[in-house]
Amino acid sequence: MFLSLPPSAAVVCGSASSSLNSHVGGGSSLATAGLWPWIASIQTNGAHVCGGTLVAVDSVMSDASCFSSQANASEWTVILGRLKQSGSNPHEVTQNVINITMSNVTGKNVAILRLASQPTLSDYIQPICVDKGTRTFSTGTPCWVAGWATGQGGAEEVLQEFQTSVVECVNVSSTDNICTGAVTLLQGNAGGPLMCKHGNSWFQTAVLTVDSNTTSNNSTNKARWSRDPHTSPIQVFTKTSHFQNFLAANLGTFLSPATSAGGSSGASLAHSSLLLFSLSSVLLLGWY
């Protein structure tokens, strides 16, 4: 008697190791390895240019302004699992880029970088879920941004994270935008994610953008923010759901979050399930 093995479990998104992805307090701090396993460093000529996120098994999303309109994919590389821009990164992998496609909508746009191969998923490399507008992140929801920028994170330029929270949008459409408390972003942070947790999974609700219209003596190059006279400064981001049609056309089926609680990575869950099933099959075959 032969028992067939089931197909391996589908890759889930937004799942990070609970021992690596934990937060105490707020504000800004240096990240640790595996804290944000979907963060990517997008580089050309060996230098970090923008952040990005693994949003499919073979694709990374970033800010379209990081690339020229005729971007040559072969000039770019994506590094996953990286913590420090200098020094040892034992969990990182470098991927070549074979195609760059940019959305074409009014206002801010995003880019999808297709990787030459699928990276092996681990506790340090996982995809994040992309918000399609079907989930509500109400006022007060805590969210994070993360990225690298020259001169930040110490001599080794360690990945930095900044905590903020969702606020009510003022004078802009809440359908197309998500607003948070003010966050200072530097040029190297562009393309990274605004991340909010829903249930047990992390969702990317926006791609970080940074304005370039700063003076030569203003090295902070802050991201756009607007001020309402009755409230604190707020940050305005274009929702990822604004690009839903573009993303669906270039990513295919969106990855789904894990249905069960727990912090184990999707890859680990799939591997464990397959091992358990294989062991059960062997034991059952022993009875015949």
PDB file of C-alpha atoms in Angstrom:
ATOM      1  CA  MET A   1       0.000   0.000   0.000  1.00  0.00           C
ATOM      2  CA  PHE A   2       1.359   3.456  -0.947  1.00  0.00           C
ATOM      3  CA  LEU A   3       0.401   6.726   0.674  1.00  0.00           C
ATOM      4  CA  SER A   4       1.053   9.896  -1.309  1.00  0.00           C
ATOM      5  CA  LEU A   5       2.491  12.910   0.435  1.00  0.00           C
ATOM      6  CA  PRO A   6       0.470  16.129   0.335  1.00  0.00           C
ATOM      7  CA  PRO A   7       1.890  19.171  -1.435  1.00  0.00           C
ATOM      8  CA  SER A   8       4.015  21.358   0.840  1.00  0.00           C
ATOM      9  CA  ALA A   9       2.053  23.954   2.755  1.00  0.00           C
ATOM     10  CA  ALA A  10       1.605  27.283   1.006  1.00  0.00           C
ATOM     11  CA  VAL A  11       3.959  30.073   1.967  1.00  0.00           C
ATOM     12  CA  VAL A  12       2.303  32.438   4.416  1.00  0.00           C
ATOM     13  CA  CYS A  13       3.040  36.119   4.836  1.00  0.00           C
ATOM     14  CA  GLY A  14       3.536  38.439   7.765  1.00  0.00           C
ATOM     15  CA  SER A  15       4.809  35.744  10.108  1.00  0.00           C
ATOM     16  CA  ALA A  16       7.975  36.400  12.108  1.00  0.00           C
ATOM     17  CA  SER A  17       9.615  34.338  14.835  1.00  0.00           C
ATOM     18  CA  SER A  18       8.078  35.384  18.157  1.00  0.00           C
ATOM     19  CA  SER A  19      11.498  35.139  19.810  1.00  0.00           C
ATOM     20  CA  LEU A  20      12.952  37.605  17.282  1.00  0.00           C
ATOM     21  CA  ASN A  21       9.969  39.878  16.611  1.00  0.00           C
ATOM     22  CA  SER A  22       9.007  41.501  19.904  1.00  0.00           C
ATOM     23  CA  HIS A  23       8.689  45.102  21.016  1.00  0.00           C
ATOM     24  CA  VAL A  24       8.899  46.885  24.335  1.00  0.00           C
ATOM     25  CA  GLY A  25       8.091  50.572  24.476  1.00  0.00           C
ATOM     26  CA  GLY A  26       8.146  52.915  21.509  1.00  0.00           C
ATOM     27  CA  GLY A  27      10.206  55.590  19.832  1.00  0.00           C
ATOM     28  CA  SER A  28      13.189  54.675  17.677  1.00  0.00           C
ATOM     29  CA  SER A  29      15.823  52.028  18.219  1.00  0.00           C
ATOM     30  CA  LEU A  30      18.283  49.788  16.452  1.00  0.00           C
ATOM     31  CA  ALA A  31      16.692  46.629  15.119  1.00  0.00           C
ATOM     32  CA  THR A  32      17.991  43.132  15.762  1.00  0.00           C
ATOM     33  CA  ALA A  33      18.471  40.237  13.342  1.00  0.00           C
ATOM     34  CA  GLY A  34      15.166  38.652  12.341  1.00  0.00           C
ATOM     35  CA  LEU A  35      13.059  41.446  13.817  1.00  0.00           C
ATOM     36  CA  TRP A  36      11.742  42.463  10.389  1.00  0.00           C
ATOM     37  CA  PRO A  37      12.553  39.462   8.154  1.00  0.00           C
ATOM     38  CA  TRP A  38      10.966  40.976   5.019  1.00  0.00           C
ATOM     39  CA  ILE A  39      13.162  44.089   4.906  1.00  0.00           C
ATOM     40  CA  ALA A  40      15.422  44.305   1.847  1.00  0.00           C
ATOM     41  CA  SER A  41      18.395  46.495   1.027  1.00  0.00           C
ATOM     42  CA  ILE A  42      18.253  47.507  -2.642  1.00  0.00           C
ATOM     43  CA  GLN A  43      21.692  48.310  -3.972  1.00  0.00           C
ATOM     44  CA  THR A  44      23.597  49.352  -7.053  1.00  0.00           C
ATOM     45  CA  ASN A  45      27.392  49.288  -7.398  1.00  0.00           C
ATOM     46  CA  GLY A  46      27.579  47.764  -3.931  1.00  0.00           C
ATOM     47  CA  ALA A  47      25.918  50.715  -2.204  1.00  0.00           C
ATOM     48  CA  HIS A  48      22.557  50.871  -0.449  1.00  0.00           C
ATOM     49  CA  VAL A  49      20.114  53.120  -2.292  1.00  0.00           C
ATOM     50  CA  CYS A  50      16.642  52.289  -0.994  1.00  0.00           C
ATOM     51  CA  GLY A  51      14.757  49.873   1.183  1.00  0.00           C
ATOM     52  CA  GLY A  52      12.230  47.335   0.011  1.00  0.00           C
ATOM     53  CA  THR A  53      10.156  44.405   1.197  1.00  0.00           C
ATOM     54  CA  LEU A  54       9.769  40.796   0.128  1.00  0.00           C
ATOM     55  CA  VAL A  55       6.093  40.634  -0.871  1.00  0.00           C
ATOM     56  CA  ALA A  56       6.104  37.363  -2.847  1.00  0.00           C
ATOM     57  CA  VAL A  57       8.361  34.343  -3.082  1.00  0.00           C
ATOM     58  CA  ASP A  58      10.308  36.006  -5.898  1.00  0.00           C
ATOM     59  CA  SER A  59       9.438  39.721  -5.770  1.00  0.00           C
ATOM     60  CA  VAL A  60      10.382  42.807  -3.771  1.00  0.00           C
ATOM     61  CA  MET A  61       8.378  46.034  -3.590  1.00  0.00           C
ATOM     62  CA  SER A  62       9.948  49.481  -3.293  1.00  0.00           C
ATOM     63  CA  ASP A  63       9.410  53.148  -4.141  1.00  0.00           C
ATOM     64  CA  ALA A  64       9.413  53.882  -7.873  1.00  0.00           C
ATOM     65  CA  SER A  65      11.352  57.122  -7.360  1.00  0.00           C
ATOM     66  CA  CYS A  66      14.402  55.034  -6.424  1.00  0.00           C
ATOM     67  CA  PHE A  67      14.771  54.048 -10.080  1.00  0.00           C
ATOM     68  CA  SER A  68      14.999  55.876 -13.380  1.00  0.00           C
ATOM     69  CA  SER A  69      12.152  55.449 -15.873  1.00  0.00           C
ATOM     70  CA  GLN A  70      14.426  53.169 -17.917  1.00  0.00           C
ATOM     71  CA  ALA A  71      15.951  51.264 -15.010  1.00  0.00           C
ATOM     72  CA  ASN A  72      18.379  48.526 -16.030  1.00  0.00           C
ATOM     73  CA  ALA A  73      17.547  45.555 -13.814  1.00  0.00           C
ATOM     74  CA  SER A  74      21.010  44.025 -14.214  1.00  0.00           C
ATOM     75  CA  GLU A  75      22.551  47.001 -12.394  1.00  0.00           C
ATOM     76  CA  TRP A  76      20.598  46.264  -9.214  1.00  0.00           C
ATOM     77  CA  THR A  77      20.840  43.674  -6.463  1.00  0.00           C
ATOM     78  CA  VAL A  78      18.592  42.891  -3.498  1.00  0.00           C
ATOM     79  CA  ILE A  79      19.977  41.773  -0.150  1.00  0.00           C
ATOM     80  CA  LEU A  80      17.612  39.934   2.190  1.00  0.00           C
ATOM     81  CA  GLY A  81      18.266  39.021   5.813  1.00  0.00           C
ATOM     82  CA  ARG A  82      20.644  41.946   6.283  1.00  0.00           C
ATOM     83  CA  LEU A  83      20.960  43.833   9.572  1.00  0.00           C
ATOM     84  CA  LYS A  84      24.105  45.937   9.179  1.00  0.00           C
ATOM     85  CA  GLN A  85      25.340  47.715   6.076  1.00  0.00           C
ATOM     86  CA  SER A  86      28.888  47.062   7.215  1.00  0.00           C
ATOM     87  CA  GLY A  87      30.148  44.174   9.299  1.00  0.00           C
ATOM     88  CA  SER A  88      29.048  40.559   9.488  1.00  0.00           C
ATOM     89  CA  ASN A  89      25.571  39.472   8.392  1.00  0.00           C
ATOM     90  CA  PRO A  90      25.500  35.667   8.666  1.00  0.00           C
ATOM     91  CA  HIS A  91      21.818  35.339   7.677  1.00  0.00           C
ATOM     92  CA  GLU A  92      21.798  37.433   4.512  1.00  0.00           C
ATOM     93  CA  VAL A  93      21.475  36.375   0.878  1.00  0.00           C
ATOM     94  CA  THR A  94      22.090  38.443  -2.246  1.00  0.00           C
ATOM     95  CA  GLN A  95      19.693  38.193  -5.170  1.00  0.00           C
ATOM     96  CA  ASN A  96      20.085  39.464  -8.718  1.00  0.00           C
ATOM     97  CA  VAL A  97      17.219  41.435 -10.240  1.00  0.00           C
ATOM     98  CA  ILE A  98      15.872  40.375 -13.649  1.00  0.00           C
ATOM     99  CA  ASN A  99      13.038  42.856 -14.096  1.00  0.00           C
ATOM    100  CA  ILE A 100      11.810  46.169 -12.656  1.00  0.00           C
ATOM    101  CA  THR A 101       8.205  47.212 -13.263  1.00  0.00           C
ATOM    102  CA  MET A 102       6.765  50.495 -12.016  1.00  0.00           C
ATOM    103  CA  SER A 103       3.161  51.496 -11.479  1.00  0.00           C
ATOM    104  CA  ASN A 104       1.776  54.448 -13.404  1.00  0.00           C
ATOM    105  CA  VAL A 105      -0.797  56.298 -11.349  1.00  0.00           C
ATOM    106  CA  THR A 106      -1.190  59.941 -10.420  1.00  0.00           C
ATOM    107  CA  GLY A 107       1.063  60.861  -7.521  1.00  0.00           C
ATOM    108  CA  LYS A 108       3.415  58.439  -5.783  1.00  0.00           C
ATOM    109  CA  ASN A 109       4.224  55.121  -7.458  1.00  0.00           C
ATOM    110  CA  VAL A 110       5.717  51.783  -6.452  1.00  0.00           C
ATOM    111  CA  ALA A 111       8.105  49.383  -8.162  1.00  0.00           C
ATOM    112  CA  ILE A 112       8.211  45.596  -8.249  1.00  0.00           C
ATOM    113  CA  LEU A 113      11.622  43.958  -8.574  1.00  0.00           C
ATOM    114  CA  ARG A 114      11.526  40.377  -9.854  1.00  0.00           C
ATOM    115  CA  LEU A 115      14.339  38.277  -8.405  1.00  0.00           C
ATOM    116  CA  ALA A 116      16.414  35.840 -10.428  1.00  0.00           C
ATOM    117  CA  SER A 117      15.596  33.040  -7.988  1.00  0.00           C
ATOM    118  CA  GLN A 118      13.460  32.381  -4.952  1.00  0.00           C
ATOM    119  CA  PRO A 119      15.334  32.924  -1.690  1.00  0.00           C
ATOM    120  CA  THR A 120      15.217  30.158   0.884  1.00  0.00           C
ATOM    121  CA  LEU A 121      12.856  31.275   3.622  1.00  0.00           C
ATOM    122  CA  SER A 122      14.015  31.185   7.232  1.00  0.00           C
ATOM    123  CA  ASP A 123      13.466  33.001  10.517  1.00  0.00           C
ATOM    124  CA  TYR A 124      15.475  35.841   8.972  1.00  0.00           C
ATOM    125  CA  ILE A 125      13.883  35.931   5.502  1.00  0.00           C
ATOM    126  CA  GLN A 126      10.093  35.993   5.214  1.00  0.00           C
ATOM    127  CA  PRO A 127       7.519  37.822   3.052  1.00  0.00           C
ATOM    128  CA  ILE A 128       5.240  40.462   4.532  1.00  0.00           C
ATOM    129  CA  CYS A 129       1.508  40.616   3.798  1.00  0.00           C
ATOM    130  CA  VAL A 130       0.365  43.426   1.513  1.00  0.00           C
ATOM    131  CA  ASP A 131      -2.731  45.282   2.680  1.00  0.00           C
ATOM    132  CA  LYS A 132      -5.392  45.189  -0.052  1.00  0.00           C
ATOM    133  CA  GLY A 133      -7.732  47.513   1.789  1.00  0.00           C
ATOM    134  CA  THR A 134      -9.777  44.684   3.289  1.00  0.00           C
ATOM    135  CA  ARG A 135      -8.511  45.265   6.818  1.00  0.00           C
ATOM    136  CA  THR A 136      -9.067  48.263   9.040  1.00  0.00           C
ATOM    137  CA  PHE A 137      -6.210  49.919  10.882  1.00  0.00           C
ATOM    138  CA  SER A 138      -8.096  52.273  13.150  1.00  0.00           C
ATOM    139  CA  THR A 139      -6.858  55.454  14.782  1.00  0.00           C
ATOM    140  CA  GLY A 140      -4.357  54.617  17.496  1.00  0.00           C
ATOM    141  CA  THR A 141      -3.110  51.401  15.884  1.00  0.00           C
ATOM    142  CA  PRO A 142       0.650  51.145  16.558  1.00  0.00           C
ATOM    143  CA  CYS A 143       2.760  50.839  13.408  1.00  0.00           C
ATOM    144  CA  TRP A 144       6.467  50.813  12.579  1.00  0.00           C
ATOM    145  CA  VAL A 145       8.787  51.955   9.833  1.00  0.00           C
ATOM    146  CA  ALA A 146      12.270  50.549   9.379  1.00  0.00           C
ATOM    147  CA  GLY A 147      15.255  51.185   7.163  1.00  0.00           C
ATOM    148  CA  TRP A 148      18.835  52.258   6.684  1.00  0.00           C
ATOM    149  CA  ALA A 149      20.206  55.728   6.047  1.00  0.00           C
ATOM    150  CA  THR A 150      23.767  56.987   5.818  1.00  0.00           C
ATOM    151  CA  GLY A 151      25.040  58.192   9.174  1.00  0.00           C
ATOM    152  CA  GLN A 152      22.230  56.504  11.100  1.00  0.00           C
ATOM    153  CA  GLY A 153      22.439  53.365  13.211  1.00  0.00           C
ATOM    154  CA  GLY A 154      26.029  53.893  14.330  1.00  0.00           C
ATOM    155  CA  ALA A 155      29.283  53.134  12.534  1.00  0.00           C
ATOM    156  CA  GLU A 156      27.917  49.860  11.171  1.00  0.00           C
ATOM    157  CA  GLU A 157      24.698  51.509   9.947  1.00  0.00           C
ATOM    158  CA  VAL A 158      22.406  49.031  11.677  1.00  0.00           C
ATOM    159  CA  LEU A 159      18.793  48.776  10.544  1.00  0.00           C
ATOM    160  CA  GLN A 160      16.688  51.261  12.507  1.00  0.00           C
ATOM    161  CA  GLU A 161      13.033  51.018  13.472  1.00  0.00           C
ATOM    162  CA  PHE A 162      10.689  53.843  14.418  1.00  0.00           C
ATOM    163  CA  GLN A 163       7.348  53.398  16.132  1.00  0.00           C
ATOM    164  CA  THR A 164       4.370  55.590  15.297  1.00  0.00           C
ATOM    165  CA  SER A 165       0.591  55.172  15.264  1.00  0.00           C
ATOM    166  CA  VAL A 166      -2.319  55.688  12.909  1.00  0.00           C
ATOM    167  CA  VAL A 167      -4.025  59.076  13.157  1.00  0.00           C
ATOM    168  CA  GLU A 168      -6.993  60.607  11.396  1.00  0.00           C
ATOM    169  CA  CYS A 169      -6.119  61.978   7.957  1.00  0.00           C
ATOM    170  CA  VAL A 170      -6.677  65.717   7.607  1.00  0.00           C
ATOM    171  CA  ASN A 171      -7.290  67.473   4.278  1.00  0.00           C
ATOM    172  CA  VAL A 172      -6.457  64.324   2.287  1.00  0.00           C
ATOM    173  CA  SER A 173      -8.493  61.323   1.208  1.00  0.00           C
ATOM    174  CA  SER A 174      -8.518  58.535   3.783  1.00  0.00           C
ATOM    175  CA  THR A 175      -9.499  56.165   0.978  1.00  0.00           C
ATOM    176  CA  ASP A 176      -6.162  56.552  -0.794  1.00  0.00           C
ATOM    177  CA  ASN A 177      -3.985  57.467   2.186  1.00  0.00           C
ATOM    178  CA  ILE A 178      -3.073  56.281   5.637  1.00  0.00           C
ATOM    179  CA  CYS A 179      -1.831  58.851   8.122  1.00  0.00           C
ATOM    180  CA  THR A 180       0.438  58.480  11.130  1.00  0.00           C
ATOM    181  CA  GLY A 181       2.213  60.634  13.635  1.00  0.00           C
ATOM    182  CA  ALA A 182       5.209  62.497  12.212  1.00  0.00           C
ATOM    183  CA  VAL A 183       8.255  60.355  11.449  1.00  0.00           C
ATOM    184  CA  THR A 184      11.623  61.662  10.265  1.00  0.00           C
ATOM    185  CA  LEU A 185      12.790  59.702   7.238  1.00  0.00           C
ATOM    186  CA  LEU A 186      16.106  59.961   5.428  1.00  0.00           C
ATOM    187  CA  GLN A 187      16.786  59.195   1.785  1.00  0.00           C
ATOM    188  CA  GLY A 188      17.973  55.642   2.466  1.00  0.00           C
ATOM    189  CA  ASN A 189      14.628  54.850   4.117  1.00  0.00           C
ATOM    190  CA  ALA A 190      12.675  55.338   0.875  1.00  0.00           C
ATOM    191  CA  GLY A 191      11.072  52.158  -0.424  1.00  0.00           C
ATOM    192  CA  GLY A 192      10.799  50.596   3.007  1.00  0.00           C
ATOM    193  CA  PRO A 193       7.509  49.689   4.684  1.00  0.00           C
ATOM    194  CA  LEU A 194       4.957  51.183   6.990  1.00  0.00           C
ATOM    195  CA  MET A 195       4.056  48.045   8.969  1.00  0.00           C
ATOM    196  CA  CYS A 196       0.980  47.466  11.102  1.00  0.00           C
ATOM    197  CA  LYS A 197      -0.064  44.238  12.796  1.00  0.00           C
ATOM    198  CA  HIS A 198      -3.511  42.719  12.317  1.00  0.00           C
ATOM    199  CA  GLY A 199      -4.224  39.619  14.365  1.00  0.00           C
ATOM    200  CA  ASN A 200      -1.035  37.553  14.335  1.00  0.00           C
ATOM    201  CA  SER A 201       0.300  38.857  11.023  1.00  0.00           C
ATOM    202  CA  TRP A 202       2.205  41.924   9.864  1.00  0.00           C
ATOM    203  CA  PHE A 203       0.842  43.936   6.940  1.00  0.00           C
ATOM    204  CA  GLN A 204       2.547  46.537   4.816  1.00  0.00           C
ATOM    205  CA  THR A 205       0.080  49.380   4.591  1.00  0.00           C
ATOM    206  CA  ALA A 206       2.285  51.803   2.639  1.00  0.00           C
ATOM    207  CA  VAL A 207       5.644  52.235   0.913  1.00  0.00           C
ATOM    208  CA  LEU A 208       7.839  54.939   2.417  1.00  0.00           C
ATOM    209  CA  THR A 209       8.594  57.936   0.212  1.00  0.00           C
ATOM    210  CA  VAL A 210      11.034  60.773   0.819  1.00  0.00           C
ATOM    211  CA  ASP A 211      10.875  64.194  -0.777  1.00  0.00           C
ATOM    212  CA  SER A 212      14.038  65.398  -2.516  1.00  0.00           C
ATOM    213  CA  ASN A 213      13.274  69.135  -2.459  1.00  0.00           C
ATOM    214  CA  THR A 214      15.563  69.953   0.428  1.00  0.00           C
ATOM    215  CA  THR A 215      18.286  72.557   0.576  1.00  0.00           C
ATOM    216  CA  SER A 216      21.941  71.629   0.382  1.00  0.00           C
ATOM    217  CA  ASN A 217      22.490  72.402   4.065  1.00  0.00           C
ATOM    218  CA  ASN A 218      19.558  70.272   5.208  1.00  0.00           C
ATOM    219  CA  SER A 219      20.997  66.782   5.494  1.00  0.00           C
ATOM    220  CA  THR A 220      17.931  65.278   7.136  1.00  0.00           C
ATOM    221  CA  ASN A 221      15.920  65.227   3.876  1.00  0.00           C
ATOM    222  CA  LYS A 222      12.687  64.673   5.755  1.00  0.00           C
ATOM    223  CA  ALA A 223       9.706  62.887   4.324  1.00  0.00           C
ATOM    224  CA  ARG A 224       6.607  64.870   3.456  1.00  0.00           C
ATOM    225  CA  TRP A 225       4.338  65.772   6.345  1.00  0.00           C
ATOM    226  CA  SER A 226       1.420  68.126   6.776  1.00  0.00           C
ATOM    227  CA  ARG A 227       0.386  70.186   9.786  1.00  0.00           C
ATOM    228  CA  ASP A 228      -3.136  70.719  10.995  1.00  0.00           C
ATOM    229  CA  PRO A 229      -3.465  73.792  13.266  1.00  0.00           C
ATOM    230  CA  HIS A 230      -5.453  71.808  15.821  1.00  0.00           C
ATOM    231  CA  THR A 231      -3.297  68.669  15.987  1.00  0.00           C
ATOM    232  CA  SER A 232       0.290  67.473  15.991  1.00  0.00           C
ATOM    233  CA  PRO A 233       2.118  67.059  12.660  1.00  0.00           C
ATOM    234  CA  ILE A 234       1.016  64.032  10.697  1.00  0.00           C
ATOM    235  CA  GLN A 235       2.612  61.858   8.059  1.00  0.00           C
ATOM    236  CA  VAL A 236       0.679  61.066   4.886  1.00  0.00           C
ATOM    237  CA  PHE A 237       1.386  57.811   3.040  1.00  0.00           C
ATOM    238  CA  THR A 238      -0.292  56.366  -0.050  1.00  0.00           C
ATOM    239  CA  LYS A 239      -1.949  53.075   0.854  1.00  0.00           C
ATOM    240  CA  THR A 240      -0.691  49.903  -0.799  1.00  0.00           C
ATOM    241  CA  SER A 241      -4.341  49.181  -1.666  1.00  0.00           C
ATOM    242  CA  HIS A 242      -4.138  52.179  -4.043  1.00  0.00           C
ATOM    243  CA  PHE A 243      -1.875  49.984  -6.228  1.00  0.00           C
ATOM    244  CA  GLN A 244      -3.968  46.829  -5.929  1.00  0.00           C
ATOM    245  CA  ASN A 245      -4.565  46.345  -9.665  1.00  0.00           C
ATOM    246  CA  PHE A 246      -0.891  46.893 -10.483  1.00  0.00           C
ATOM    247  CA  LEU A 247       0.247  44.528  -7.739  1.00  0.00           C
ATOM    248  CA  ALA A 248      -2.254  41.846  -8.730  1.00  0.00           C
ATOM    249  CA  ALA A 249      -1.023  42.009 -12.323  1.00  0.00           C
ATOM    250  CA  ASN A 250       2.642  41.749 -11.334  1.00  0.00           C
ATOM    251  CA  LEU A 251       2.509  39.502  -8.270  1.00  0.00           C
ATOM    252  CA  GLY A 252      -0.368  37.244  -9.235  1.00  0.00           C
ATOM    253  CA  THR A 253      -2.112  35.821  -6.187  1.00  0.00           C
ATOM    254  CA  PHE A 254      -1.407  37.756  -2.988  1.00  0.00           C
ATOM    255  CA  LEU A 255       0.137  35.700  -0.195  1.00  0.00           C
ATOM    256  CA  SER A 256      -2.191  34.945   2.703  1.00  0.00           C
ATOM    257  CA  PRO A 257      -1.442  35.379   6.412  1.00  0.00           C
ATOM    258  CA  ALA A 258      -1.127  32.425   8.736  1.00  0.00           C
ATOM    259  CA  THR A 259      -4.470  31.219  10.072  1.00  0.00           C
ATOM    260  CA  SER A 260      -3.141  29.936  13.382  1.00  0.00           C
ATOM    261  CA  ALA A 261      -1.552  31.810  16.246  1.00  0.00           C
ATOM    262  CA  GLY A 262       2.122  31.612  16.927  1.00  0.00           C
ATOM    263  CA  GLY A 263       5.336  33.159  15.768  1.00  0.00           C
ATOM    264  CA  SER A 264       6.926  30.352  13.790  1.00  0.00           C
ATOM    265  CA  SER A 265       7.815  31.217  10.242  1.00  0.00           C
ATOM    266  CA  GLY A 266       5.733  29.900   7.370  1.00  0.00           C
ATOM    267  CA  ALA A 267       8.716  27.990   6.063  1.00  0.00           C
ATOM    268  CA  SER A 268       9.267  26.314   9.430  1.00  0.00           C
ATOM    269  CA  LEU A 269       5.596  25.389   9.741  1.00  0.00           C
ATOM    270  CA  ALA A 270       5.516  23.877   6.281  1.00  0.00           C
ATOM    271  CA  HIS A 271       8.716  21.944   6.905  1.00  0.00           C
ATOM    272  CA  SER A 272       7.517  20.636  10.259  1.00  0.00           C
ATOM    273  CA  SER A 273       4.136  19.559   8.864  1.00  0.00           C
ATOM    274  CA  LEU A 274       5.781  17.670   6.035  1.00  0.00           C
ATOM    275  CA  LEU A 275       8.158  15.895   8.393  1.00  0.00           C
ATOM    276  CA  LEU A 276       5.313  14.864  10.694  1.00  0.00           C
ATOM    277  CA  PHE A 277       3.255  13.566   7.807  1.00  0.00           C
ATOM    278  CA  SER A 278       6.214  11.631   6.393  1.00  0.00           C
ATOM    279  CA  LEU A 279       6.883  10.053   9.788  1.00  0.00           C
ATOM    280  CA  SER A 280       3.213   9.086  10.137  1.00  0.00           C
ATOM    281  CA  SER A 281       3.262   7.540   6.669  1.00  0.00           C
ATOM    282  CA  VAL A 282       6.307   5.439   7.504  1.00  0.00           C
ATOM    283  CA  LEU A 283       4.704   4.229  10.728  1.00  0.00           C
ATOM    284  CA  LEU A 284       1.470   3.349   8.954  1.00  0.00           C
ATOM    285  CA  LEU A 285       3.290   1.471   6.220  1.00  0.00           C
ATOM    286  CA  GLY A 286       4.993  -0.583   8.918  1.00  0.00           C
ATOM    287  CA  TRP A 287       1.660  -2.211   9.712  1.00  0.00           C
ATOM    288  CA  TYR A 288       1.374  -3.763   6.251  1.00  0.00           C
TER     289      TYR A 288
END
